[in-house]
PDB file of C-alpha atoms and ligand atoms in Angstrom:
ATOM      1  CA  MET G1068      88.192  81.606 118.311  1.00 57.00           C
ATOM      2  CA  GLU G1069      87.248  79.582 115.298  1.00 65.00           C
ATOM      3  CA  LYS G1070      89.665  77.645 113.568  1.00 77.00           C
ATOM      4  CA  ARG G1071      90.307  78.500 109.503  1.00 87.00           C
ATOM      5  CA  SER G1072      92.249  76.962 107.184  1.00 94.00           C
ATOM      6  CA  PRO G1073      94.368  78.721 104.533  1.00 96.00           C
ATOM      7  CA  VAL G1074      92.640  78.798 100.924  1.00 97.00           C
ATOM      8  CA  SER G1075      96.076  78.713  99.548  1.00 96.00           C
ATOM      9  CA  PRO G1076      99.509  77.133 100.349  1.00 96.00           C
ATOM     10  CA  LEU G1077     101.264  79.410 102.734  1.00 96.00           C
ATOM     11  CA  PRO G1078     103.660  81.982 101.033  1.00 97.00           C
ATOM     12  CA  PRO G1079     106.999  82.279 101.840  1.00 95.00           C
ATOM     13  CA  GLY G1080     107.541  84.131 105.232  1.00 96.00           C
ATOM     14  CA  GLN G1081     104.237  84.256 106.284  1.00 97.00           C
ATOM     15  CA  VAL G1082     102.801  82.996 109.609  1.00 96.00           C
ATOM     16  CA  ILE G1083      98.898  82.354 110.402  1.00 97.00           C
ATOM     17  CA  ARG G1084      97.136  84.422 113.313  1.00 96.00           C
ATOM     18  CA  SER G1085      94.170  83.137 114.740  1.00 94.00           C
ATOM     19  CA  ASP G1086      92.316  86.542 114.928  1.00 96.00           C
ATOM     20  CA  PHE G1087      92.064  89.338 111.936  1.00 97.00           C
ATOM     21  CA  PRO G1088      92.977  92.480 113.799  1.00 96.00           C
ATOM     22  CA  ARG G1089      92.734  96.086 112.625  1.00 95.00           C
ATOM     23  CA  PHE G1090      96.224  96.982 111.129  1.00 95.00           C
ATOM     24  CA  GLY G1091      97.850 100.079 109.486  1.00 91.00           C
ATOM     25  CA  VAL G1092      99.419 103.186 109.929  1.00 84.00           C
ATOM     26  CA  SER G1093      96.506 105.532 110.917  1.00 74.00           C
ATOM     27  CA  ALA G1094      95.413 104.652 114.540  1.00 72.00           C
ATOM     28  CA  SER G1095      94.830 107.920 115.351  1.00 78.00           C
ATOM     29  CA  ALA G1096      92.942 109.447 111.979  1.00 82.00           C
ATOM     30  CA  LYS G1097      89.563 111.019 112.596  1.00 88.00           C
ATOM     31  CA  PHE G1098      87.132 110.900 109.886  1.00 93.00           C
ATOM     32  CA  ASP G1099      83.503 110.080 109.137  1.00 95.00           C
ATOM     33  CA  ILE G1100      82.295 106.851 107.439  1.00 97.00           C
ATOM     34  CA  PRO G1101      79.120 107.408 105.297  1.00 97.00           C
ATOM     35  CA  GLN G1102      76.748 104.833 105.273  1.00 98.00           C
ATOM     36  CA  THR G1103      77.232 102.028 102.424  1.00 98.00           C
ATOM     37  CA  GLU G1104      74.543 103.490 100.251  1.00 98.00           C
ATOM     38  CA  HIS G1105      76.102 107.101 100.346  1.00 98.00           C
ATOM     39  CA  ALA G1106      79.687 106.104  99.726  1.00 98.00           C
ATOM     40  CA  ASN G1107      81.025 107.469  96.637  1.00 97.00           C
ATOM     41  CA  ILE G1108      84.359 107.282  95.078  1.00 98.00           C
ATOM     42  CA  THR G1109      86.318 110.322  93.183  1.00 98.00           C
ATOM     43  CA  ILE G1110      87.931 109.180  89.940  1.00 98.00           C
ATOM     44  CA  ARG G1111      90.647 111.506  88.669  1.00 96.00           C
ATOM     45  CA  GLY G1112      93.982 111.977  87.065  1.00 93.00           C
ATOM     46  CA  ASP G1113      94.679 111.892  83.488  1.00 92.00           C
ATOM     47  CA  LEU G1114      90.973 112.415  82.752  1.00 96.00           C
ATOM     48  CA  GLU G1115      87.972 114.596  83.695  1.00 97.00           C
ATOM     49  CA  THR G1116      87.314 114.065  87.371  1.00 98.00           C
ATOM     50  CA  PHE G1117      84.009 112.413  87.996  1.00 98.00           C
ATOM     51  CA  THR G1118      82.286 110.711  90.897  1.00 98.00           C
ATOM     52  CA  LEU G1119      81.207 107.026  91.243  1.00 98.00           C
ATOM     53  CA  ARG G1120      78.408 106.306  93.341  1.00 98.00           C
ATOM     54  CA  TYR G1121      77.623 103.391  95.203  1.00 98.00           C
ATOM     55  CA  ALA G1122      74.300 102.760  93.384  1.00 98.00           C
ATOM     56  CA  ASP G1123      76.799 102.621  90.006  1.00 98.00           C
ATOM     57  CA  LEU G1124      78.690  99.678  91.535  1.00 98.00           C
ATOM     58  CA  ALA G1125      75.438  98.252  93.008  1.00 98.00           C
ATOM     59  CA  ALA G1126      74.312  97.800  89.271  1.00 98.00           C
ATOM     60  CA  LEU G1127      77.249  95.591  88.664  1.00 98.00           C
ATOM     61  CA  GLU G1128      77.600  91.796  89.199  1.00 98.00           C
ATOM     62  CA  ARG G1129      77.906  90.861  92.870  1.00 98.00           C
ATOM     63  CA  VAL G1130      81.133  88.642  93.389  1.00 98.00           C
ATOM     64  CA  SER G1131      82.607  86.853  96.288  1.00 98.00           C
ATOM     65  CA  VAL G1132      86.194  85.953  96.889  1.00 98.00           C
ATOM     66  CA  SER G1133      87.403  83.585  99.427  1.00 98.00           C
ATOM     67  CA  ALA G1134      91.154  84.323 100.195  1.00 98.00           C
ATOM     68  CA  ASP G1135      94.129  84.612 102.834  1.00 98.00           C
ATOM     69  CA  PHE G1136      94.983  87.726 103.710  1.00 98.00           C
ATOM     70  CA  HIS G1137      98.537  88.688 104.029  1.00 98.00           C
ATOM     71  CA  CYS G1138     100.168  91.585 105.877  1.00 97.00           C
ATOM     72  CA  VAL G1139     103.756  92.593 104.722  1.00 96.00           C
ATOM     73  CA  THR G1140     104.879  92.315 108.605  1.00 96.00           C
ATOM     74  CA  THR G1141     104.369  88.547 108.131  1.00 97.00           C
ATOM     75  CA  TRP G1142     101.006  87.829 109.749  1.00 98.00           C
ATOM     76  CA  CYS G1143      98.437  86.037 107.948  1.00 98.00           C
ATOM     77  CA  TYR G1144      94.573  85.868 108.616  1.00 98.00           C
ATOM     78  CA  PRO G1145      93.156  82.559 106.494  1.00 98.00           C
ATOM     79  CA  ASP G1146      90.036  82.249 104.556  1.00 98.00           C
ATOM     80  CA  VAL G1147      88.567  85.617 104.803  1.00 98.00           C
ATOM     81  CA  GLY G1148      84.886  85.924 102.864  1.00 98.00           C
ATOM     82  CA  TRP G1149      84.885  89.286 100.749  1.00 98.00           C
ATOM     83  CA  SER G1150      81.874  90.434  98.483  1.00 98.00           C
ATOM     84  CA  GLY G1151      81.665  93.299  96.370  1.00 98.00           C
ATOM     85  CA  PHE G1152      81.948  94.292  92.690  1.00 98.00           C
ATOM     86  CA  ARG G1153      85.041  93.331  90.550  1.00 98.00           C
ATOM     87  CA  PHE G1154      87.227  96.074  90.003  1.00 99.00           C
ATOM     88  CA  ARG G1155      87.535  94.856  86.258  1.00 98.00           C
ATOM     89  CA  ASP G1156      83.932  95.424  86.026  1.00 98.00           C
ATOM     90  CA  VAL G1157      84.077  99.016  87.546  1.00 98.00           C
ATOM     91  CA  TYR G1158      86.827  99.592  85.015  1.00 98.00           C
ATOM     92  CA  GLU G1159      85.161  98.318  81.942  1.00 98.00           C
ATOM     93  CA  HIS G1160      81.726  99.865  82.613  1.00 98.00           C
ATOM     94  CA  LEU G1161      82.132 102.736  84.664  1.00 98.00           C
ATOM     95  CA  VAL G1162      85.652 104.363  84.101  1.00 98.00           C
ATOM     96  CA  LYS G1163      86.613 103.291  80.592  1.00 97.00           C
ATOM     97  CA  PRO G1164      83.786 105.530  79.057  1.00 97.00           C
ATOM     98  CA  HIS G1165      85.239 108.561  80.637  1.00 98.00           C
ATOM     99  CA  LEU G1166      88.601 107.940  79.324  1.00 98.00           C
ATOM    100  CA  PRO G1167      90.133 110.319  76.845  1.00 96.00           C
ATOM    101  CA  ALA G1168      90.920 108.855  73.405  1.00 94.00           C
ATOM    102  CA  GLN G1169      94.299 107.042  73.361  1.00 91.00           C
ATOM    103  CA  MET G1170      94.527 107.281  77.173  1.00 93.00           C
ATOM    104  CA  THR G1171      95.169 103.836  78.960  1.00 94.00           C
ATOM    105  CA  PRO G1172      96.167 104.240  82.496  1.00 95.00           C
ATOM    106  CA  SER G1173      99.160 102.067  83.511  1.00 93.00           C
ATOM    107  CA  ILE G1174      98.992 103.113  87.241  1.00 92.00           C
ATOM    108  CA  MET G1175      96.689 103.922  89.915  1.00 94.00           C
ATOM    109  CA  ALA G1176      96.382 105.446  93.359  1.00 92.00           C
ATOM    110  CA  PHE G1177      94.082 104.703  95.715  1.00 95.00           C
ATOM    111  CA  LYS G1178      93.479 106.747  98.654  1.00 95.00           C
ATOM    112  CA  GLY G1179      91.417 106.134 101.923  1.00 96.00           C
ATOM    113  CA  LEU G1180      89.312 108.552 103.846  1.00 97.00           C
ATOM    114  CA  ASP G1181      92.275 108.677 106.584  1.00 94.00           C
ATOM    115  CA  ARG G1182      94.549 109.950 103.690  1.00 92.00           C
ATOM    116  CA  TYR G1183      96.115 106.370 103.451  1.00 93.00           C
ATOM    117  CA  LYS G1184      97.370 105.953  99.979  1.00 91.00           C
ATOM    118  CA  SER G1185      98.639 103.150  98.001  1.00 92.00           C
ATOM    119  CA  SER G1186      99.354 102.299  94.138  1.00 92.00           C
ATOM    120  CA  LEU G1187      98.738  99.456  91.968  1.00 94.00           C
ATOM    121  CA  LEU G1188      99.119  98.428  88.066  1.00 94.00           C
ATOM    122  CA  LEU G1189      96.290  98.537  86.052  1.00 97.00           C
ATOM    123  CA  GLU G1190      97.199  95.209  84.636  1.00 97.00           C
ATOM    124  CA  ASP G1191      97.212  93.900  88.465  1.00 98.00           C
ATOM    125  CA  ALA G1192      94.255  95.710  89.127  1.00 98.00           C
ATOM    126  CA  LEU G1193      92.355  93.585  86.551  1.00 98.00           C
ATOM    127  CA  ALA G1194      92.901  90.522  87.646  1.00 98.00           C
ATOM    128  CA  ASP G1195      89.682  88.332  88.663  1.00 98.00           C
ATOM    129  CA  ASN G1196      89.871  88.317  92.133  1.00 98.00           C
ATOM    130  CA  VAL G1197      90.279  92.393  92.826  1.00 99.00           C
ATOM    131  CA  LEU G1198      87.129  94.061  94.258  1.00 99.00           C
ATOM    132  CA  ILE G1199      86.042  97.121  95.469  1.00 99.00           C
ATOM    133  CA  ALA G1200      84.402  95.318  98.582  1.00 98.00           C
ATOM    134  CA  ASP G1201      81.445  96.263 100.721  1.00 98.00           C
ATOM    135  CA  GLN G1202      81.072  93.207 102.764  1.00 98.00           C
ATOM    136  CA  LEU G1203      83.334  90.641 105.091  1.00 98.00           C
ATOM    137  CA  ASP G1204      82.281  87.500 105.961  1.00 97.00           C
ATOM    138  CA  GLY G1205      78.425  87.750 105.050  1.00 97.00           C
ATOM    139  CA  ALA G1206      78.523  91.393 106.918  1.00 98.00           C
ATOM    140  CA  ALA G1207      78.693  94.871 105.996  1.00 98.00           C
ATOM    141  CA  LEU G1208      82.780  95.868 106.270  1.00 98.00           C
ATOM    142  CA  SER G1209      83.040  97.291 109.918  1.00 97.00           C
ATOM    143  CA  ALA G1210      84.976 100.457 110.648  1.00 95.00           C
ATOM    144  CA  GLN G1211      87.923  98.690 111.668  1.00 95.00           C
ATOM    145  CA  HIS G1212      88.015  96.692 108.186  1.00 97.00           C
ATOM    146  CA  GLY G1213      87.742  99.377 105.825  1.00 97.00           C
ATOM    147  CA  ALA G1214      83.822 100.753 105.630  1.00 98.00           C
ATOM    148  CA  PRO G1215      82.040 101.585 103.541  1.00 98.00           C
ATOM    149  CA  LEU G1216      84.397 100.130 100.760  1.00 98.00           C
ATOM    150  CA  ARG G1217      87.691  98.942 100.227  1.00 98.00           C
ATOM    151  CA  LEU G1218      90.079  97.505  97.665  1.00 98.00           C
ATOM    152  CA  VAL G1219      90.885  93.960  97.869  1.00 99.00           C
ATOM    153  CA  ALA G1220      93.484  92.729  96.068  1.00 98.00           C
ATOM    154  CA  PRO G1221      94.146  89.161  97.364  1.00 98.00           C
ATOM    155  CA  ALA G1222      97.568  88.539  95.252  1.00 98.00           C
ATOM    156  CA  HIS G1223      99.208  91.630  97.103  1.00 98.00           C
ATOM    157  CA  TYR G1224     100.465  92.427 100.560  1.00 98.00           C
ATOM    158  CA  GLY G1225      97.628  94.086 102.878  1.00 97.00           C
ATOM    159  CA  TYR G1226      99.143  97.490 102.012  1.00 96.00           C
ATOM    160  CA  LYS G1227      97.759  97.648  98.575  1.00 97.00           C
ATOM    161  CA  ASN G1228      94.145  96.840 100.177  1.00 98.00           C
ATOM    162  CA  VAL G1229      93.110 100.379 100.799  1.00 97.00           C
ATOM    163  CA  LYS G1230      90.209 100.676 103.173  1.00 98.00           C
ATOM    164  CA  HIS G1231      87.671 103.537 103.363  1.00 98.00           C
ATOM    165  CA  LEU G1232      88.348 103.877  99.644  1.00 98.00           C
ATOM    166  CA  THR G1233      87.544 107.769  98.800  1.00 98.00           C
ATOM    167  CA  SER G1234      89.458 108.084  95.337  1.00 98.00           C
ATOM    168  CA  ILE G1235      91.296 106.477  92.697  1.00 97.00           C
ATOM    169  CA  GLU G1236      93.738 108.588  90.516  1.00 94.00           C
ATOM    170  CA  LEU G1237      94.496 106.878  86.943  1.00 95.00           C
ATOM    171  CA  TRP G1238      97.652 107.753  85.482  1.00 92.00           C
ATOM    172  CA  ARG G1239      98.884 107.028  81.940  1.00 91.00           C
ATOM    173  CA  ASP G1240     102.892 106.733  82.842  1.00 83.00           C
ATOM    174  CA  VAL G1241     104.399 105.010  85.474  1.00 73.00           C
ATOM    175  CA  PRO G1242     105.939 108.449  87.525  1.00 65.00           C
ATOM    176  CA  SER G1243     108.973 107.803  89.361  1.00 61.00           C
ATOM    177  CA  TYR G1244     106.726 106.772  92.346  1.00 53.00           C
ATOM    178  CA  ARG G1245     107.128 110.188  93.776  1.00 52.00           C
ATOM    179  CA  SER G1246     103.323 110.852  94.674  1.00 55.00           C
ATOM    180  CA  PHE G1247     102.237 107.185  94.709  1.00 58.00           C
ATOM    181  CA  MET G1248     104.362 105.466  97.412  1.00 60.00           C
ATOM    182  CA  PRO G1249     103.152 106.503 100.887  1.00 58.00           C
ATOM    183  CA  HIS G1250     106.158 104.809 102.012  1.00 69.00           C
ATOM    184  CA  ILE G1251     109.600 104.917 100.397  1.00 71.00           C
ATOM    185  CA  MET G1252     109.504 101.222 100.891  1.00 84.00           C
ATOM    186  CA  GLU G1253     106.328 100.507  98.911  1.00 89.00           C
ATOM    187  CA  HIS G1254     106.961  97.914  96.087  1.00 92.00           C
ATOM    188  CA  PRO G1255     104.986  98.868  92.766  1.00 90.00           C
ATOM    189  CA  ARG G1256     103.625  95.306  92.759  1.00 95.00           C
ATOM    190  CA  ALA G1257     103.696  93.847  96.476  1.00 96.00           C
ATOM    191  CA  ARG G1258     102.975  90.457  95.141  1.00 98.00           C
ATOM    192  CA  ILE G1259     103.010  87.763  97.857  1.00 98.00           C
ATOM    193  CA  ALA G1260     103.793  85.079  95.625  1.00 97.00           C
ATOM    194  CA  TYR G1261     107.295  86.540  94.852  1.00 97.00           C
ATOM    195  CA  GLU G1262     107.802  88.114  98.267  1.00 97.00           C
ATOM    196  CA  GLU G1263     107.896  91.376  96.807  1.00 97.00           C
ATOM    197  CA  ARG G1264     107.435  93.094 100.495  1.00 96.00           C
ATOM    198  CA  GLY G1265     109.457  96.204  99.640  1.00 93.00           C
ATOM    199  CA  ARG G1266     111.734  98.284  97.394  1.00 89.00           C
ATOM    200  CA  TYR G1267     115.399  98.163  97.286  1.00 88.00           C
ATOM    201  CA  LEU G1268     116.145  94.981  99.576  1.00 91.00           C
ATOM    202  CA  PRO G1269     115.372  91.434  98.905  1.00 95.00           C
ATOM    203  CA  GLY G1270     111.867  90.416 100.332  1.00 96.00           C
ATOM    204  CA  TRP G1271     113.283  88.341 103.215  1.00 96.00           C
ATOM    205  CA  ILE G1272     114.999  91.032 104.715  1.00 96.00           C
ATOM    206  CA  PHE G1273     111.634  92.700 105.449  1.00 95.00           C
ATOM    207  CA  ARG G1274     110.528  89.847 107.501  1.00 96.00           C
ATOM    208  CA  TYR G1275     112.944  90.707 110.034  1.00 95.00           C
ATOM    209  CA  LEU G1276     112.649  94.277 109.897  1.00 93.00           C
ATOM    210  CA  TYR G1277     108.938  94.402 110.322  1.00 93.00           C
ATOM    211  CA  ARG G1278     108.072  91.363 112.427  1.00 94.00           C
ATOM    212  CA  PRO G1279     109.057  92.959 115.434  1.00 93.00           C
ATOM    213  CA  LEU G1280     106.380  95.478 114.797  1.00 92.00           C
ATOM    214  CA  VAL G1281     103.402  93.449 114.691  1.00 95.00           C
ATOM    215  CA  GLY G1282     102.412  92.965 118.242  1.00 94.00           C
ATOM    216  CA  ARG G1283     102.699  96.774 119.004  1.00 93.00           C
ATOM    217  CA  THR G1284     100.816  97.925 116.091  1.00 93.00           C
ATOM    218  CA  VAL G1285      97.753  95.397 116.909  1.00 95.00           C
ATOM    219  CA  ARG G1286      97.614  96.869 120.375  1.00 94.00           C
ATOM    220  CA  LYS G1287      97.782 100.373 119.049  1.00 92.00           C
ATOM    221  CA  MET G1288      95.387  99.760 116.537  1.00 93.00           C
ATOM    222  CA  ASN G1289      92.939  97.691 118.339  1.00 93.00           C
ATOM    223  CA  PRO G1290      92.685  99.344 122.246  1.00 89.00           C
TER     224      PRO G1290
HETATM  225  N1  LIG F2155      92.903 103.563 104.581  1.00 54.31           N
HETATM  226  C1  LIG F2155      93.735 102.341 105.062  1.00 54.31           C
HETATM  227  N2  LIG F2155      93.876 101.242 104.543  1.00 54.31           N
HETATM  228  C2  LIG F2155      94.753 100.451 104.739  1.00 54.31           C
HETATM  229  C3  LIG F2155      95.662 100.674 105.964  1.00 54.31           C
HETATM  230  C4  LIG F2155      95.546 101.956 106.511  1.00 54.31           C
HETATM  231  O1  LIG F2155      96.216 102.525 107.753  1.00 54.31           O
HETATM  232  N3  LIG F2155      94.439 102.774 106.065  1.00 54.31           N
HETATM  233  N4  LIG F2155      96.822  99.576 106.267  1.00 54.31           N
HETATM  234  C5  LIG F2155      96.920  98.975 105.290  1.00 54.31           C
HETATM  235  C6  LIG F2155      97.603  97.340 105.748  1.00 54.31           C
HETATM  236  S1  LIG F2155      99.405  97.798 105.958  1.00 54.31           S
HETATM  237  C7  LIG F2155      96.972  96.375 105.896  1.00 54.31           C
HETATM  238  S2  LIG F2155      97.858  94.919 106.613  1.00 54.31           S
HETATM  239  C8  LIG F2155      95.541  96.414 105.861  1.00 54.31           C
HETATM  240  C9  LIG F2155      94.968  95.753 106.961  1.00 54.31           C
HETATM  241  O2  LIG F2155      93.661  95.522 106.742  1.00 54.31           O
HETATM  242  P1  LIG F2155      92.859  95.247 108.586  1.00 54.31           P
HETATM  243  O3  LIG F2155      92.957  96.322 109.049  1.00 54.31           O
HETATM  244  O4  LIG F2155      91.339  95.014 107.444  1.00 54.31           O
HETATM  245  O5  LIG F2155      93.434  94.246 108.906  1.00 54.31           O
HETATM  246  O6  LIG F2155      94.997  97.342 105.450  1.00 54.31           O
HETATM  247  C10 LIG F2155      95.757  98.203 104.502  1.00 54.31           C
HETATM  248  N5  LIG F2155      94.881  99.402 103.985  1.00 54.31           N
HETATM  249 MO1  LIG F2156     100.108  95.506 106.465  1.00 54.31          MO
END
């Protein structure tokens, strides 16, 4: 396997892997992956529901981001080359015109075709390097890594990087996270730099809770 170097200094508690495994919680979910040109994303929440089509995204500037990928369970795969469209551009050009007057969302839920769900604060999603990506290392996203479209938010743990993105809910108020957190331990921000691995407990404790699960999950997800 090729040797890659991290783009950024390794954050606390992370260990470099030599491969980029498919990882997640939905090994057995069955769903159809549309061709990228036919991909669309439903936008709903505190606004009238509408659909973003791939052609709408493709009209935006294409941008590339190289970043290390960090799973909360402590593995890291260095220097992943993503390409796609800045979430900020999507928001400014394609979503904002649909917002009711005085409605500024504070939090969003991102959902995948496999029903996986995660949340991100709008202020975090507007960062320069947050993408709706359709390419990885120069090729169309594979089914393993989130085809046809996935969220890429490199400052946040992998669990915020929703694959097979199919809908985004925008909400004005931060709710009690009831409907947002697919997992009771999901941290609302999950910033890698601050080791915000989960809620209720200090980040470093999760290293020891999650590390033993890595091998088994990788084998299950990559038969
Ligand atoms: N739709 C979907 N997105 C997901 C997941 C998932 O199971 N389903 N798992 C998350 C987790 S925990 C991680 S670490 C990354 C893994 O991305 P990869 O499979 O491309 O390595 O995807 C995240 N996004
Ligand atoms: Mo993860």
